[in-house]
C-alpha positions as protocol buffer text, in pm:
chain_id: "A"
residue {
  index: 1
  type: MET
  ca { x: -9558 y: -2549 z: 1451 }
}
residue {
  index: 2
  type: PHE
  ca { x: -9419 y: -2314 z: 1186 }
}
residue {
  index: 3
  type: ASN
  ca { x: -9365 y: -1939 z: 1199 }
}
residue {
  index: 4
  type: ASP
  ca { x: -9588 y: -1723 z: 984 }
}
residue {
  index: 5
  type: ILE
  ca { x: -9388 y: -1618 z: 679 }
}
residue {
  index: 6
  type: GLN
  ca { x: -9330 y: -1248 z: 724 }
}
residue {
  index: 7
  type: ARG
  ca { x: -8961 y: -1221 z: 646 }
}
residue {
  index: 8
  type: VAL
  ca { x: -8735 y: -1431 z: 424 }
}
residue {
  index: 9
  type: GLY
  ca { x: -8359 y: -1462 z: 465 }
}
residue {
  index: 10
  type: PHE
  ca { x: -8101 y: -1536 z: 198 }
}
residue {
  index: 11
  type: ALA
  ca { x: -7736 y: -1624 z: 257 }
}
residue {
  index: 12
  type: GLY
  ca { x: -7501 y: -1663 z: -40 }
}
residue {
  index: 13
  type: LEU
  ca { x: -7553 y: -1386 z: -291 }
}
residue {
  index: 14
  type: GLY
  ca { x: -7344 y: -1498 z: -586 }
}
residue {
  index: 15
  type: ALA
  ca { x: -7479 y: -1476 z: -940 }
}
residue {
  index: 16
  type: MET
  ca { x: -7751 y: -1736 z: -888 }
}
residue {
  index: 17
  type: GLY
  ca { x: -7825 y: -1650 z: -526 }
}
residue {
  index: 18
  type: ALA
  ca { x: -7860 y: -1281 z: -604 }
}
residue {
  index: 19
  type: GLY
  ca { x: -8098 y: -1361 z: -888 }
}
residue {
  index: 20
  type: ILE
  ca { x: -8315 y: -1578 z: -664 }
}
residue {
  index: 21
  type: ALA
  ca { x: -8316 y: -1316 z: -388 }
}
residue {
  index: 22
  type: GLN
  ca { x: -8431 y: -1057 z: -643 }
}
residue {
  index: 23
  type: ARG
  ca { x: -8714 y: -1284 z: -756 }
}
residue {
  index: 24
  type: LEU
  ca { x: -8827 y: -1322 z: -396 }
}
residue {
  index: 25
  type: MET
  ca { x: -8827 y: -944 z: -359 }
}
residue {
  index: 26
  type: ASP
  ca { x: -9015 y: -905 z: -687 }
}
residue {
  index: 27
  type: ALA
  ca { x: -9277 y: -1146 z: -551 }
}
residue {
  index: 28
  type: GLY
  ca { x: -9335 y: -908 z: -260 }
}
residue {
  index: 29
  type: TYR
  ca { x: -9136 y: -1079 z: 15 }
}
residue {
  index: 30
  type: ASP
  ca { x: -8945 y: -881 z: 275 }
}
residue {
  index: 31
  type: VAL
  ca { x: -8595 y: -1018 z: 217 }
}
residue {
  index: 32
  type: VAL
  ca { x: -8292 y: -989 z: 443 }
}
residue {
  index: 33
  type: GLY
  ca { x: -7955 y: -1098 z: 309 }
}
residue {
  index: 34
  type: TRP
  ca { x: -7604 y: -1193 z: 413 }
}
residue {
  index: 35
  type: ASN
  ca { x: -7294 y: -1261 z: 205 }
}
residue {
  index: 36
  type: ARG
  ca { x: -6927 y: -1295 z: 291 }
}
residue {
  index: 37
  type: THR
  ca { x: -6858 y: -998 z: 63 }
}
residue {
  index: 38
  type: LYS
  ca { x: -7114 y: -726 z: 125 }
}
residue {
  index: 39
  type: GLU
  ca { x: -7016 y: -536 z: -189 }
}
residue {
  index: 40
  type: LYS
  ca { x: -7161 y: -812 z: -406 }
}
residue {
  index: 41
  type: ALA
  ca { x: -7498 y: -753 z: -244 }
}
residue {
  index: 42
  type: GLN
  ca { x: -7502 y: -380 z: -310 }
}
residue {
  index: 43
  type: PRO
  ca { x: -7746 y: -390 z: -605 }
}
residue {
  index: 44
  type: LEU
  ca { x: -7991 y: -584 z: -387 }
}
residue {
  index: 45
  type: LEU
  ca { x: -7940 y: -346 z: -96 }
}
residue {
  index: 46
  type: ASP
  ca { x: -8008 y: -56 z: -332 }
}
residue {
  index: 47
  type: ALA
  ca { x: -8327 y: -234 z: -438 }
}
residue {
  index: 48
  type: GLY
  ca { x: -8450 y: -252 z: -78 }
}
residue {
  index: 49
  type: MET
  ca { x: -8311 y: -576 z: 64 }
}
residue {
  index: 50
  type: GLY
  ca { x: -8228 y: -575 z: 435 }
}
residue {
  index: 51
  type: TRP
  ca { x: -7887 y: -675 z: 568 }
}
residue {
  index: 52
  type: ALA
  ca { x: -7767 y: -899 z: 852 }
}
residue {
  index: 53
  type: GLU
  ca { x: -7411 y: -875 z: 982 }
}
residue {
  index: 54
  type: THR
  ca { x: -7372 y: -1249 z: 1049 }
}
residue {
  index: 55
  type: PRO
  ca { x: -7545 y: -1576 z: 954 }
}
residue {
  index: 56
  type: ARG
  ca { x: -7662 y: -1594 z: 1316 }
}
residue {
  index: 57
  type: ASP
  ca { x: -7827 y: -1253 z: 1295 }
}
residue {
  index: 58
  type: LEU
  ca { x: -7987 y: -1351 z: 967 }
}
residue {
  index: 59
  type: ALA
  ca { x: -8132 y: -1676 z: 1103 }
}
residue {
  index: 60
  type: ALA
  ca { x: -8265 y: -1501 z: 1414 }
}
residue {
  index: 61
  type: SER
  ca { x: -8456 y: -1242 z: 1211 }
}
residue {
  index: 62
  type: VAL
  ca { x: -8641 y: -1450 z: 951 }
}
residue {
  index: 63
  type: ASP
  ca { x: -8916 y: -1710 z: 924 }
}
residue {
  index: 64
  type: VAL
  ca { x: -8779 y: -1888 z: 617 }
}
residue {
  index: 65
  type: LEU
  ca { x: -8406 y: -1904 z: 547 }
}
residue {
  index: 66
  type: PHE
  ca { x: -8251 y: -1984 z: 210 }
}
residue {
  index: 67
  type: THR
  ca { x: -7884 y: -2062 z: 171 }
}
residue {
  index: 68
  type: MET
  ca { x: -7692 y: -2103 z: -152 }
}
residue {
  index: 69
  type: VAL
  ca { x: -7319 y: -2155 z: -119 }
}
residue {
  index: 70
  type: THR
  ca { x: -7047 y: -2329 z: -317 }
}
residue {
  index: 71
  type: ASN
  ca { x: -6998 y: -2664 z: -147 }
}
residue {
  index: 72
  type: THR
  ca { x: -7023 y: -2875 z: 169 }
}
residue {
  index: 73
  type: ALA
  ca { x: -6739 y: -2693 z: 346 }
}
residue {
  index: 74
  type: ALA
  ca { x: -6905 y: -2358 z: 281 }
}
residue {
  index: 75
  type: ILE
  ca { x: -7242 y: -2462 z: 423 }
}
residue {
  index: 76
  type: GLU
  ca { x: -7076 y: -2610 z: 731 }
}
residue {
  index: 77
  type: ALA
  ca { x: -6880 y: -2287 z: 778 }
}
residue {
  index: 78
  type: ILE
  ca { x: -7193 y: -2072 z: 794 }
}
residue {
  index: 79
  type: ALA
  ca { x: -7392 y: -2327 z: 996 }
}
residue {
  index: 80
  type: GLY
  ca { x: -7165 y: -2369 z: 1298 }
}
residue {
  index: 81
  type: GLY
  ca { x: -6983 y: -2147 z: 1541 }
}
residue {
  index: 82
  type: VAL
  ca { x: -7086 y: -1854 z: 1757 }
}
residue {
  index: 83
  type: ASP
  ca { x: -7199 y: -1651 z: 1457 }
}
residue {
  index: 84
  type: GLY
  ca { x: -7345 y: -1944 z: 1262 }
}
residue {
  index: 85
  type: VAL
  ca { x: -7698 y: -2013 z: 1149 }
}
residue {
  index: 86
  type: LEU
  ca { x: -7757 y: -2281 z: 1412 }
}
residue {
  index: 87
  type: SER
  ca { x: -7681 y: -2032 z: 1690 }
}
residue {
  index: 88
  type: GLY
  ca { x: -7957 y: -1800 z: 1574 }
}
residue {
  index: 89
  type: LEU
  ca { x: -8217 y: -2036 z: 1432 }
}
residue {
  index: 90
  type: ARG
  ca { x: -8555 y: -2001 z: 1603 }
}
residue {
  index: 91
  type: GLU
  ca { x: -8811 y: -2275 z: 1663 }
}
residue {
  index: 92
  type: GLY
  ca { x: -9061 y: -2298 z: 1381 }
}
residue {
  index: 93
  type: THR
  ca { x: -8823 y: -2161 z: 1118 }
}
residue {
  index: 94
  type: VAL
  ca { x: -8776 y: -2349 z: 791 }
}
residue {
  index: 95
  type: TRP
  ca { x: -8423 y: -2355 z: 651 }
}
residue {
  index: 96
  type: ALA
  ca { x: -8418 y: -2441 z: 281 }
}
residue {
  index: 97
  type: ASP
  ca { x: -8067 y: -2507 z: 150 }
}
residue {
  index: 98
  type: ILE
  ca { x: -8039 y: -2453 z: -225 }
}
residue {
  index: 99
  type: SER
  ca { x: -7672 y: -2554 z: -238 }
}
residue {
  index: 100
  type: THR
  ca { x: -7557 y: -2874 z: -407 }
}
residue {
  index: 101
  type: ILE
  ca { x: -7360 y: -3045 z: -129 }
}
residue {
  index: 102
  type: ALA
  ca { x: -7276 y: -3401 z: -23 }
}
residue {
  index: 103
  type: PRO
  ca { x: -7605 y: -3584 z: 46 }
}
residue {
  index: 104
  type: ASP
  ca { x: -7481 y: -3734 z: 374 }
}
residue {
  index: 105
  type: ALA
  ca { x: -7372 y: -3392 z: 498 }
}
residue {
  index: 106
  type: SER
  ca { x: -7714 y: -3252 z: 411 }
}
residue {
  index: 107
  type: VAL
  ca { x: -7892 y: -3524 z: 610 }
}
residue {
  index: 108
  type: THR
  ca { x: -7661 y: -3468 z: 910 }
}
residue {
  index: 109
  type: LEU
  ca { x: -7730 y: -3096 z: 897 }
}
residue {
  index: 110
  type: ALA
  ca { x: -8104 y: -3165 z: 887 }
}
residue {
  index: 111
  type: GLU
  ca { x: -8071 y: -3361 z: 1210 }
}
residue {
  index: 112
  type: ARG
  ca { x: -7889 y: -3071 z: 1379 }
}
residue {
  index: 113
  type: VAL
  ca { x: -8157 y: -2828 z: 1264 }
}
residue {
  index: 114
  type: ARG
  ca { x: -8433 y: -3057 z: 1387 }
}
residue {
  index: 115
  type: ALA
  ca { x: -8267 y: -3070 z: 1730 }
}
residue {
  index: 116
  type: ALA
  ca { x: -8296 y: -2691 z: 1741 }
}
residue {
  index: 117
  type: GLY
  ca { x: -8672 y: -2710 z: 1688 }
}
residue {
  index: 118
  type: ALA
  ca { x: -8660 y: -2592 z: 1328 }
}
residue {
  index: 119
  type: SER
  ca { x: -8699 y: -2772 z: 994 }
}
residue {
  index: 120
  type: PHE
  ca { x: -8443 y: -2828 z: 720 }
}
residue {
  index: 121
  type: LEU
  ca { x: -8516 y: -2888 z: 353 }
}
residue {
  index: 122
  type: ASP
  ca { x: -8259 y: -2982 z: 92 }
}
residue {
  index: 123
  type: CYS
  ca { x: -8384 y: -2767 z: -189 }
}
residue {
  index: 124
  type: PRO
  ca { x: -8150 y: -2774 z: -491 }
}
residue {
  index: 125
  type: VAL
  ca { x: -8247 y: -2603 z: -815 }
}
residue {
  index: 126
  type: SER
  ca { x: -8187 y: -2703 z: -1174 }
}
residue {
  index: 127
  type: GLY
  ca { x: -8099 y: -2434 z: -1421 }
}
residue {
  index: 128
  type: SER
  ca { x: -7874 y: -2135 z: -1466 }
}
residue {
  index: 129
  type: PRO
  ca { x: -7903 y: -1758 z: -1428 }
}
residue {
  index: 130
  type: ALA
  ca { x: -8045 y: -1762 z: -1781 }
}
residue {
  index: 131
  type: THR
  ca { x: -8308 y: -2018 z: -1680 }
}
residue {
  index: 132
  type: LEU
  ca { x: -8391 y: -1815 z: -1370 }
}
residue {
  index: 133
  type: ALA
  ca { x: -8427 y: -1492 z: -1567 }
}
residue {
  index: 134
  type: ALA
  ca { x: -8661 y: -1669 z: -1809 }
}
residue {
  index: 135
  type: GLY
  ca { x: -8880 y: -1784 z: -1519 }
}
residue {
  index: 136
  type: GLU
  ca { x: -8813 y: -2151 z: -1590 }
}
residue {
  index: 137
  type: MET
  ca { x: -8613 y: -2262 z: -1288 }
}
residue {
  index: 138
  type: SER
  ca { x: -8705 y: -2599 z: -1136 }
}
residue {
  index: 139
  type: VAL
  ca { x: -8684 y: -2675 z: -765 }
}
residue {
  index: 140
  type: MET
  ca { x: -8649 y: -3016 z: -596 }
}
residue {
  index: 141
  type: VAL
  ca { x: -8728 y: -3061 z: -227 }
}
residue {
  index: 142
  type: GLY
  ca { x: -8634 y: -3320 z: 31 }
}
residue {
  index: 143
  type: GLY
  ca { x: -8746 y: -3315 z: 393 }
}
residue {
  index: 144
  type: ASP
  ca { x: -9053 y: -3305 z: 612 }
}
residue {
  index: 145
  type: ARG
  ca { x: -9366 y: -3288 z: 398 }
}
residue {
  index: 146
  type: GLU
  ca { x: -9539 y: -3040 z: 630 }
}
residue {
  index: 147
  type: ALA
  ca { x: -9240 y: -2807 z: 615 }
}
residue {
  index: 148
  type: PHE
  ca { x: -9250 y: -2830 z: 236 }
}
residue {
  index: 149
  type: ASP
  ca { x: -9622 y: -2753 z: 230 }
}
residue {
  index: 150
  type: HIS
  ca { x: -9558 y: -2450 z: 453 }
}
residue {
  index: 151
  type: VAL
  ca { x: -9300 y: -2292 z: 219 }
}
residue {
  index: 152
  type: GLU
  ca { x: -9422 y: -2419 z: -118 }
}
residue {
  index: 153
  type: VAL
  ca { x: -9573 y: -2085 z: -211 }
}
residue {
  index: 154
  type: VAL
  ca { x: -9235 y: -1918 z: -151 }
}
residue {
  index: 155
  type: LEU
  ca { x: -9059 y: -2179 z: -365 }
}
residue {
  index: 156
  type: HIS
  ca { x: -9292 y: -2099 z: -653 }
}
residue {
  index: 157
  type: ALA
  ca { x: -9154 y: -1745 z: -647 }
}
residue {
  index: 158
  type: ILE
  ca { x: -8818 y: -1899 z: -744 }
}
residue {
  index: 159
  type: GLY
  ca { x: -8952 y: -2105 z: -1032 }
}
residue {
  index: 160
  type: PRO
  ca { x: -9275 y: -2259 z: -1158 }
}
residue {
  index: 161
  type: LYS
  ca { x: -9161 y: -2622 z: -1144 }
}
residue {
  index: 162
  type: VAL
  ca { x: -9147 y: -2739 z: -780 }
}
residue {
  index: 163
  type: THR
  ca { x: -9125 y: -3111 z: -702 }
}
residue {
  index: 164
  type: TYR
  ca { x: -9137 y: -3276 z: -361 }
}
residue {
  index: 165
  type: ILE
  ca { x: -8903 y: -3576 z: -381 }
}
residue {
  index: 166
  type: GLY
  ca { x: -8912 y: -3738 z: -35 }
}
residue {
  index: 167
  type: PRO
  ca { x: -8726 y: -3735 z: 300 }
}
residue {
  index: 168
  type: ASN
  ca { x: -8415 y: -3529 z: 374 }
}
residue {
  index: 169
  type: GLY
  ca { x: -8132 y: -3599 z: 132 }
}
residue {
  index: 170
  type: GLN
  ca { x: -8340 y: -3730 z: -154 }
}
residue {
  index: 171
  type: ALA
  ca { x: -8362 y: -3401 z: -342 }
}
residue {
  index: 172
  type: ILE
  ca { x: -7983 y: -3367 z: -327 }
}
residue {
  index: 173
  type: LEU
  ca { x: -7948 y: -3722 z: -455 }
}
residue {
  index: 174
  type: THR
  ca { x: -8181 y: -3640 z: -744 }
}
residue {
  index: 175
  type: LYS
  ca { x: -7983 y: -3324 z: -822 }
}
residue {
  index: 176
  type: VAL
  ca { x: -7663 y: -3531 z: -834 }
}
residue {
  index: 177
  type: ALA
  ca { x: -7826 y: -3761 z: -1091 }
}
residue {
  index: 178
  type: ILE
  ca { x: -7946 y: -3466 z: -1299 }
}
residue {
  index: 179
  type: ASN
  ca { x: -7608 y: -3295 z: -1296 }
}
residue {
  index: 180
  type: LEU
  ca { x: -7431 y: -3619 z: -1385 }
}
residue {
  index: 181
  type: ALA
  ca { x: -7647 y: -3640 z: -1697 }
}
residue {
  index: 182
  type: LEU
  ca { x: -7600 y: -3267 z: -1765 }
}
residue {
  index: 183
  type: VAL
  ca { x: -7220 y: -3279 z: -1758 }
}
residue {
  index: 184
  type: VAL
  ca { x: -7204 y: -3598 z: -1963 }
}
residue {
  index: 185
  type: SER
  ca { x: -7435 y: -3459 z: -2231 }
}
residue {
  index: 186
  type: VAL
  ca { x: -7258 y: -3123 z: -2255 }
}
residue {
  index: 187
  type: THR
  ca { x: -6916 y: -3293 z: -2265 }
}
residue {
  index: 188
  type: ALA
  ca { x: -7042 y: -3523 z: -2541 }
}
residue {
  index: 189
  type: LEU
  ca { x: -7157 y: -3220 z: -2738 }
}
residue {
  index: 190
  type: ALA
  ca { x: -6814 y: -3056 z: -2707 }
}
residue {
  index: 191
  type: GLU
  ca { x: -6659 y: -3384 z: -2822 }
}
residue {
  index: 192
  type: GLY
  ca { x: -6885 y: -3414 z: -3124 }
}
residue {
  index: 193
  type: VAL
  ca { x: -6833 y: -3055 z: -3236 }
}
residue {
  index: 194
  type: ALA
  ca { x: -6454 y: -3085 z: -3201 }
}
residue {
  index: 195
  type: LEU
  ca { x: -6464 y: -3409 z: -3403 }
}
residue {
  index: 196
  type: VAL
  ca { x: -6642 y: -3259 z: -3702 }
}
residue {
  index: 197
  type: GLU
  ca { x: -6437 y: -2939 z: -3682 }
}
residue {
  index: 198
  type: LYS
  ca { x: -6130 y: -3157 z: -3735 }
}
residue {
  index: 199
  type: ALA
  ca { x: -6303 y: -3292 z: -4045 }
}
residue {
  index: 200
  type: GLY
  ca { x: -6355 y: -2939 z: -4178 }
}
residue {
  index: 201
  type: VAL
  ca { x: -6709 y: -2854 z: -4067 }
}
residue {
  index: 202
  type: ASP
  ca { x: -6760 y: -2491 z: -3969 }
}
residue {
  index: 203
  type: ARG
  ca { x: -6821 y: -2470 z: -3594 }
}
residue {
  index: 204
  type: THR
  ca { x: -7093 y: -2206 z: -3625 }
}
residue {
  index: 205
  type: ALA
  ca { x: -7284 y: -2421 z: -3873 }
}
residue {
  index: 206
  type: ALA
  ca { x: -7244 y: -2728 z: -3653 }
}
residue {
  index: 207
  type: VAL
  ca { x: -7379 y: -2547 z: -3348 }
}
residue {
  index: 208
  type: ASP
  ca { x: -7670 y: -2409 z: -3550 }
}
residue {
  index: 209
  type: ALA
  ca { x: -7758 y: -2761 z: -3660 }
}
residue {
  index: 210
  type: VAL
  ca { x: -7734 y: -2889 z: -3301 }
}
residue {
  index: 211
  type: LEU
  ca { x: -7976 y: -2622 z: -3182 }
}
residue {
  index: 212
  type: LYS
  ca { x: -8227 y: -2733 z: -3447 }
}
residue {
  index: 213
  type: SER
  ca { x: -8186 y: -3103 z: -3370 }
}
residue {
  index: 214
  type: VAL
  ca { x: -8348 y: -3351 z: -3133 }
}
residue {
  index: 215
  type: ILE
  ca { x: -8064 y: -3308 z: -2880 }
}
residue {
  index: 216
  type: ALA
  ca { x: -8144 y: -2939 z: -2828 }
}
residue {
  index: 217
  type: SER
  ca { x: -8238 y: -2969 z: -2460 }
}
residue {
  index: 218
  type: PRO
  ca { x: -8267 y: -2658 z: -2240 }
}
residue {
  index: 219
  type: VAL
  ca { x: -7907 y: -2691 z: -2120 }
}
residue {
  index: 220
  type: ILE
  ca { x: -7778 y: -2738 z: -2475 }
}
residue {
  index: 221
  type: GLY
  ca { x: -7992 y: -2442 z: -2576 }
}
residue {
  index: 222
  type: TYR
  ca { x: -7812 y: -2196 z: -2353 }
}
residue {
  index: 223
  type: ARG
  ca { x: -7467 y: -2358 z: -2353 }
}
residue {
  index: 224
  type: ALA
  ca { x: -7402 y: -2459 z: -2716 }
}
residue {
  index: 225
  type: PRO
  ca { x: -7401 y: -2094 z: -2834 }
}
residue {
  index: 226
  type: LEU
  ca { x: -7099 y: -2035 z: -2607 }
}
residue {
  index: 227
  type: LEU
  ca { x: -6893 y: -2243 z: -2852 }
}
residue {
  index: 228
  type: VAL
  ca { x: -6956 y: -1969 z: -3107 }
}
residue {
  index: 229
  type: GLU
  ca { x: -6962 y: -1660 z: -2887 }
}
residue {
  index: 230
  type: ASP
  ca { x: -6802 y: -1697 z: -2542 }
}
residue {
  index: 231
  type: THR
  ca { x: -7016 y: -1447 z: -2354 }
}
residue {
  index: 232
  type: ASP
  ca { x: -7121 y: -1610 z: -2025 }
}
residue {
  index: 233
  type: VAL
  ca { x: -6997 y: -1843 z: -1754 }
}
residue {
  index: 234
  type: PHE
  ca { x: -7280 y: -2052 z: -1609 }
}
residue {
  index: 235
  type: ALA
  ca { x: -7038 y: -2286 z: -1428 }
}
residue {
  index: 236
  type: ASP
  ca { x: -6665 y: -2327 z: -1474 }
}
residue {
  index: 237
  type: VAL
  ca { x: -6480 y: -2659 z: -1475 }
}
residue {
  index: 238
  type: GLU
  ca { x: -6407 y: -2663 z: -1102 }
}
residue {
  index: 239
  type: LEU
  ca { x: -6766 y: -2594 z: -999 }
}
residue {
  index: 240
  type: GLN
  ca { x: -6916 y: -2840 z: -1247 }
}
residue {
  index: 241
  type: GLN
  ca { x: -6671 y: -3117 z: -1165 }
}
residue {
  index: 242
  type: LYS
  ca { x: -6777 y: -3098 z: -801 }
}
residue {
  index: 243
  type: ASP
  ca { x: -7107 y: -3258 z: -905 }
}
residue {
  index: 244
  type: LEU
  ca { x: -6929 y: -3545 z: -1079 }
}
residue {
  index: 245
  type: VAL
  ca { x: -6715 y: -3606 z: -771 }
}
residue {
  index: 246
  type: LEU
  ca { x: -7034 y: -3627 z: -562 }
}
residue {
  index: 247
  type: ALA
  ca { x: -7177 y: -3880 z: -810 }
}
residue {
  index: 248
  type: GLN
  ca { x: -6860 y: -4090 z: -812 }
}
residue {
  index: 249
  type: ASP
  ca { x: -6839 y: -4090 z: -432 }
}
residue {
  index: 250
  type: LEU
  ca { x: -7200 y: -4204 z: -413 }
}
residue {
  index: 251
  type: ALA
  ca { x: -7142 y: -4473 z: -675 }
}
residue {
  index: 252
  type: ARG
  ca { x: -6844 y: -4612 z: -486 }
}
residue {
  index: 253
  type: ARG
  ca { x: -7046 y: -4639 z: -167 }
}
residue {
  index: 254
  type: LEU
  ca { x: -7340 y: -4801 z: -341 }
}
residue {
  index: 255
  type: GLY
  ca { x: -7140 y: -5029 z: -570 }
}
residue {
  index: 256
  type: VAL
  ca { x: -7294 y: -4881 z: -883 }
}
residue {
  index: 257
  type: ALA
  ca { x: -7115 y: -4838 z: -1216 }
}
residue {
  index: 258
  type: VAL
  ca { x: -7100 y: -4484 z: -1356 }
}
residue {
  index: 259
  type: PRO
  ca { x: -6865 y: -4518 z: -1656 }
}
residue {
  index: 260
  type: THR
  ca { x: -6988 y: -4216 z: -1851 }
}
residue {
  index: 261
  type: CYS
  ca { x: -6953 y: -4005 z: -1536 }
}
residue {
  index: 262
  type: ALA
  ca { x: -6592 y: -4123 z: -1498 }
}
residue {
  index: 263
  type: ALA
  ca { x: -6510 y: -4050 z: -1861 }
}
residue {
  index: 264
  type: ALA
  ca { x: -6662 y: -3701 z: -1842 }
}
residue {
  index: 265
  type: SER
  ca { x: -6470 y: -3630 z: -1523 }
}
residue {
  index: 266
  type: GLU
  ca { x: -6143 y: -3722 z: -1697 }
}
residue {
  index: 267
  type: MET
  ca { x: -6221 y: -3470 z: -1971 }
}
residue {
  index: 268
  type: LEU
  ca { x: -6286 y: -3205 z: -1709 }
}
residue {
  index: 269
  type: ASN
  ca { x: -5947 y: -3292 z: -1560 }
}
residue {
  index: 270
  type: ALA
  ca { x: -5794 y: -3227 z: -1900 }
}
residue {
  index: 271
  type: ALA
  ca { x: -5988 y: -2902 z: -1929 }
}
residue {
  index: 272
  type: ARG
  ca { x: -5837 y: -2772 z: -1606 }
}
residue {
  index: 273
  type: SER
  ca { x: -5511 y: -2713 z: -1795 }
}
residue {
  index: 274
  type: SER
  ca { x: -5685 y: -2507 z: -2061 }
}
residue {
  index: 275
  type: GLU
  ca { x: -5601 y: -2138 z: -2085 }
}
residue {
  index: 276
  type: ARG
  ca { x: -5979 y: -2095 z: -2088 }
}
residue {
  index: 277
  type: ALA
  ca { x: -6042 y: -2296 z: -1770 }
}
residue {
  index: 278
  type: ASP
  ca { x: -6205 y: -1990 z: -1614 }
}
residue {
  index: 279
  type: ARG
  ca { x: -6476 y: -1984 z: -1881 }
}
residue {
  index: 280
  type: ASP
  ca { x: -6791 y: -2197 z: -1888 }
}
residue {
  index: 281
  type: PHE
  ca { x: -6699 y: -2563 z: -1876 }
}
residue {
  index: 282
  type: ILE
  ca { x: -6830 y: -2635 z: -2227 }
}
residue {
  index: 283
  type: VAL
  ca { x: -6576 y: -2385 z: -2360 }
}
residue {
  index: 284
  type: SER
  ca { x: -6280 y: -2524 z: -2166 }
}
residue {
  index: 285
  type: VAL
  ca { x: -6373 y: -2886 z: -2244 }
}
residue {
  index: 286
  type: HIS
  ca { x: -6408 y: -2805 z: -2613 }
}
residue {
  index: 287
  type: ASP
  ca { x: -6068 y: -2636 z: -2596 }
}
residue {
  index: 288
  type: ALA
  ca { x: -5920 y: -2953 z: -2440 }
}
residue {
  index: 289
  type: TYR
  ca { x: -6063 y: -3169 z: -2720 }
}
residue {
  index: 290
  type: LYS
  ca { x: -5916 y: -2935 z: -2982 }
}
residue {
  index: 291
  type: ARG
  ca { x: -5572 y: -2950 z: -2822 }
}
residue {
  index: 292
  type: MET
  ca { x: -5590 y: -3331 z: -2801 }
}
residue {
  index: 293
  type: GLY
  ca { x: -5696 y: -3341 z: -3165 }
}
residue {
  index: 294
  type: GLY
  ca { x: -5401 y: -3128 z: -3277 }
}
residue {
  index: 295
  type: MET
  ca { x: -5617 y: -2830 z: -3375 }
}
residue {
  index: 296
  type: GLU
  ca { x: -5421 y: -2584 z: -3160 }
}
């Protein structure tokens, strides 16, 4: 039913995708990659990764295919067309999409893949490049249980925490819930720090106290320090707000209230006008709070 796993494909070699592809190579897998900009993949090519000229060529040459792209439009762009994944996908292949896209679009894509005789898993991850480098990435999986069982060992090369959620679409739905909570909590932290700064508390001291407190979750652990030393961009405002839009769209369809999601999204709207909107979203949101509080 499934192809023996001899070669693994990876499409979408941005910061996170490249890191995951490297982990797969480090685990001993023969990895072939594709990216819209080949230059970004050069370090992986130098490390021994193979290269496919098109998504179709990539799909035709591998037994398990991972994709990690920005949004729903991006996954649809590489899936369809003469040079798309669906044109090259072989029977028995498992396509695991790591992207965070619209749940309905993911389920529809799974149906198209199934019609081609292959299997599709929505396979979002939770974490950042820092989490990945520390070997603490978590993976959620939605789709056929047998397909999951077939590729589970490969997923453990990405991170140690792999959870099967249920049928196609359910892992994406779970990721939406997680990212809703993530953005709300990080936005609340930026709000709290800006509040006490206005009252005269030193920001460095406040962040140090946060990191020693009960709210010091993993995401706060790697993001709060950016308020003191702006060194990394794990996700900017535009990318992070995409997850809130997915949550709000889902809530509208289901008739569910998501007031904290709406409030956080409004702050991300305000952060888009920040001169630091290209930095990690905690930095640009904090900047927006400071401007609104008359601190700049």
